[in-house]
Coordinates of N, CA and C in Angstrom, one line a residue:
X1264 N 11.2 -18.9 -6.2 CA 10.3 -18.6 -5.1 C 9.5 -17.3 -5.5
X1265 N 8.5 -17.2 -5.1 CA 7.7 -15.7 -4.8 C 7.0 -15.4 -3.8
X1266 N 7.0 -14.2 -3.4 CA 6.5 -13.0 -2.5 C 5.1 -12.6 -3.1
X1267 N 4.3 -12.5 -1.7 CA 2.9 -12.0 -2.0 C 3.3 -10.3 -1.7
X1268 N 2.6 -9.3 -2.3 CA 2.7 -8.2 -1.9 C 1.3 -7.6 -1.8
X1269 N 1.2 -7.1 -0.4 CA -0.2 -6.3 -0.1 C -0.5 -5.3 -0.8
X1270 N -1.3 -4.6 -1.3 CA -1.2 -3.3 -1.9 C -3.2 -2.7 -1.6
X1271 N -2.6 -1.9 -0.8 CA -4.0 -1.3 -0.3 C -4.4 0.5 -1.2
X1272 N -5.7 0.8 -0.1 CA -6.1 2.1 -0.6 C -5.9 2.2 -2.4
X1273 N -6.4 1.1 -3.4 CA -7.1 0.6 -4.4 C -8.3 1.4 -4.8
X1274 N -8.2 2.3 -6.2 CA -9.6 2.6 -6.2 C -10.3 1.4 -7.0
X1275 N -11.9 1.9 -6.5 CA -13.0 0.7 -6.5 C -12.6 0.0 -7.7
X1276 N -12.2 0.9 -9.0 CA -13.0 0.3 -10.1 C -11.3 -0.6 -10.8
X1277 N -10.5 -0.6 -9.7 CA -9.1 -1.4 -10.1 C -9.3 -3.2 -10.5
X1278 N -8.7 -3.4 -11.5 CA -9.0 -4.7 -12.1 C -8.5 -5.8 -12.0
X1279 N -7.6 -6.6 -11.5 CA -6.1 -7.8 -11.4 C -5.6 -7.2 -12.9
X1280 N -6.0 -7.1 -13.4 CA -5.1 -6.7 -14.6 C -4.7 -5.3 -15.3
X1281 N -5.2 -4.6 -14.2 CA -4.6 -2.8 -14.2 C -3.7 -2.8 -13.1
X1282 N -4.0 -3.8 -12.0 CA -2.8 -3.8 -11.2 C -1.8 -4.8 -11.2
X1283 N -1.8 -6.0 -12.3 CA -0.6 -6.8 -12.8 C 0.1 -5.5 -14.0
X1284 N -0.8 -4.8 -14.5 CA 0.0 -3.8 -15.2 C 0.9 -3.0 -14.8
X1285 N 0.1 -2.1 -13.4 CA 1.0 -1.2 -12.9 C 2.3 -1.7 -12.2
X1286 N 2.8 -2.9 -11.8 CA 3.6 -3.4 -11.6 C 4.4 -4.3 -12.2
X1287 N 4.0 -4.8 -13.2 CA 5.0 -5.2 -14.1 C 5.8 -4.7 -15.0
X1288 N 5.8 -3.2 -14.5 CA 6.9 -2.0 -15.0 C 8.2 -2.4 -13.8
X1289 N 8.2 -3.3 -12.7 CA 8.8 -2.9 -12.1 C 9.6 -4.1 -11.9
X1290 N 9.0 -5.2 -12.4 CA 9.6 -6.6 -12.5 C 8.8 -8.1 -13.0
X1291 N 8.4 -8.8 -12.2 CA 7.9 -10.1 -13.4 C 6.6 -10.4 -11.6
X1292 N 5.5 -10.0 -12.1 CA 4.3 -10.5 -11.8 C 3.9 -11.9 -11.4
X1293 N 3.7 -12.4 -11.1 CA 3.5 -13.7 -11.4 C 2.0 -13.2 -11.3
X1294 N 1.0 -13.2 -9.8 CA -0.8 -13.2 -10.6 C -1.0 -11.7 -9.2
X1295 N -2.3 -11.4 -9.6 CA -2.8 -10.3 -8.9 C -4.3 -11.1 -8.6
X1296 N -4.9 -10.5 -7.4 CA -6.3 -10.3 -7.2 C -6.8 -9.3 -6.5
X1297 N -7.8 -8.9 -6.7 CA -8.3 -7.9 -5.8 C -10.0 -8.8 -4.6
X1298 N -9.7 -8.1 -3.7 CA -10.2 -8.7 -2.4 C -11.7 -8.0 -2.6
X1299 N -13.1 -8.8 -2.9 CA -14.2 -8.4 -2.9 C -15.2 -8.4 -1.9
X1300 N -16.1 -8.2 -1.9 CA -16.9 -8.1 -0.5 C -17.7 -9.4 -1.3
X1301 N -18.1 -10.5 -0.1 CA -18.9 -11.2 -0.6 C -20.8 -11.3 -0.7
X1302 N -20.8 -10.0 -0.2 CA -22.0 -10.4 0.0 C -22.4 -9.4 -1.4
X1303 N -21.5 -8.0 -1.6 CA -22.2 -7.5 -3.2 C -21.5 -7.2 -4.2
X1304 N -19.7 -8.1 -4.2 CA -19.4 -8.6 -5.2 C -18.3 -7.4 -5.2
X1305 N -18.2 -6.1 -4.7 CA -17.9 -4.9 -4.7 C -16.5 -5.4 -4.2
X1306 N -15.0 -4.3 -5.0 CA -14.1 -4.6 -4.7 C -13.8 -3.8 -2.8
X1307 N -13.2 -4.5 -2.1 CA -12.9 -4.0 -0.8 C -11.9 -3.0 -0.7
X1308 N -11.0 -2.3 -1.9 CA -10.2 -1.7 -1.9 C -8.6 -1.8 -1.5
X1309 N -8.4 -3.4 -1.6 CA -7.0 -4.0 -1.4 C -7.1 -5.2 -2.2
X1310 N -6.1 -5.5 -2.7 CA -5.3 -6.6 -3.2 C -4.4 -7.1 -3.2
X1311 N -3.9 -8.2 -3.5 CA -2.3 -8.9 -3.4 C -2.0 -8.9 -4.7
X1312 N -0.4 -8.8 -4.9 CA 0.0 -9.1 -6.1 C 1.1 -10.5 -5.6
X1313 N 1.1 -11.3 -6.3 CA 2.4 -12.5 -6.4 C 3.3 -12.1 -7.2
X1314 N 4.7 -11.6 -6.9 CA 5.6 -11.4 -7.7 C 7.1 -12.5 -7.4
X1315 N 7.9 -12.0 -8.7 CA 9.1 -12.8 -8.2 C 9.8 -12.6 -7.1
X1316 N 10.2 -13.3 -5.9 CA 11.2 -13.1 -5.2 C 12.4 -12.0 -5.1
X1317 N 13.1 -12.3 -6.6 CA 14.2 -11.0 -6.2 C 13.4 -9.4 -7.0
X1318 N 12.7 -9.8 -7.1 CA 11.8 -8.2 -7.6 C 10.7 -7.6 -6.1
X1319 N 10.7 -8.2 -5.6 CA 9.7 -8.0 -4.4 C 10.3 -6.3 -3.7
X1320 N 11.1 -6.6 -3.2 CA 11.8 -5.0 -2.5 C 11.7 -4.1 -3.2
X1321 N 12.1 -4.4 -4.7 CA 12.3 -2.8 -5.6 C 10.8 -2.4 -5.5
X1322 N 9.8 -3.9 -5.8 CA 8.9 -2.9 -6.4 C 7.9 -2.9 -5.1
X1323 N 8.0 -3.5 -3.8 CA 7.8 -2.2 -2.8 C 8.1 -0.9 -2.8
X1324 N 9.9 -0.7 -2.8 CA 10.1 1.0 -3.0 C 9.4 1.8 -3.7
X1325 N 9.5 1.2 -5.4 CA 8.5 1.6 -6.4 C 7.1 2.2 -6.1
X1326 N 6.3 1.6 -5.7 CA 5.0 1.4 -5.7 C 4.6 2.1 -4.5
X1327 N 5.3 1.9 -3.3 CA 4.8 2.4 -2.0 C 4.5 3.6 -1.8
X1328 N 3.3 4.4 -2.1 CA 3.2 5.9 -1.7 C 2.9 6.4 -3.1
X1329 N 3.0 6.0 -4.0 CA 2.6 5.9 -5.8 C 1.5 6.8 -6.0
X1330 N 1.1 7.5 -6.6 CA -0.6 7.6 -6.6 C -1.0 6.7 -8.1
X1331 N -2.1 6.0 -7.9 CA -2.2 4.9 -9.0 C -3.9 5.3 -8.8
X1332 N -4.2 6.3 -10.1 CA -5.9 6.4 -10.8 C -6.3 7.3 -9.5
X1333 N -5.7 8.3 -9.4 CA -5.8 9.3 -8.2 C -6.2 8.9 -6.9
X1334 N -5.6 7.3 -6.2 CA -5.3 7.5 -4.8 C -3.8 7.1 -4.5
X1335 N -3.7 7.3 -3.4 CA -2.0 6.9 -3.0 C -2.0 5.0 -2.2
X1336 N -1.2 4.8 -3.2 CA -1.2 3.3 -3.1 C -0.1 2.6 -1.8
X1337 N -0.6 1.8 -0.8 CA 0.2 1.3 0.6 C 0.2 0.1 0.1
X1338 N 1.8 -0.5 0.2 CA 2.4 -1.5 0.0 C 3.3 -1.9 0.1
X1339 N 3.0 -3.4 0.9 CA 4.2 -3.9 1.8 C 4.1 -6.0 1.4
X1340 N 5.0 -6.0 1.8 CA 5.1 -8.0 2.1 C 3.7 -8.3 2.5
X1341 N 3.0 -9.3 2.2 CA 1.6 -9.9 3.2 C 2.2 -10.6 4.2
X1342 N 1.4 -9.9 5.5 CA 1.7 -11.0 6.4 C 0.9 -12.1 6.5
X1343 N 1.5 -13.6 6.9 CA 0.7 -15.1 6.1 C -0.3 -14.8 7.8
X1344 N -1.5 -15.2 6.8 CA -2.7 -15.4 8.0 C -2.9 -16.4 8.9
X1345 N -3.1 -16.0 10.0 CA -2.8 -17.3 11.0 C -4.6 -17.7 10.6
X1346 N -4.1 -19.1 11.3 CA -5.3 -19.9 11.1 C -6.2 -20.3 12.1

């Protein structure tokens, strides 16, 4: 199984693959995206990461309050979007 993990306050210029990096110090990644604005392509400054199940908690602790590329990174479980 795996866990989505929210991970906000993202600076602009963060990549799915600077932030599969920064967290796969912490356990096994499975994929990352960052959340864009659609109308100018521009990242919104949050992304999800999909990680493994029994890695999910540590690397909340890990990561929560982090400074990552000089901002402080907020990160928690995603809550599933109602429809």
């Amino acid at each position: 199984m795996a866990k989505t993990l929210y991970v906000g306050n993202l600076p602009w210029a963060t990549t799915p693959e600077d932030l599969s990096a920064a967290f796969s110090n912490h356990g096994q990644v499975i994929s990352s995206r960052i959340i864009k604005d659609k109308e100018t392509g521009r990242s919104r400054g949050f992304g999800f990461v999909e990680v493994a199940d029994e890695d999910a908690e540590k690397m909340i602790a890990a990561m929560d309050g982090k400074e990552f590329n000089g901002r402080t990174l907020t990160v928690n479980e995603a809550k599933v979007r109602a429809e």
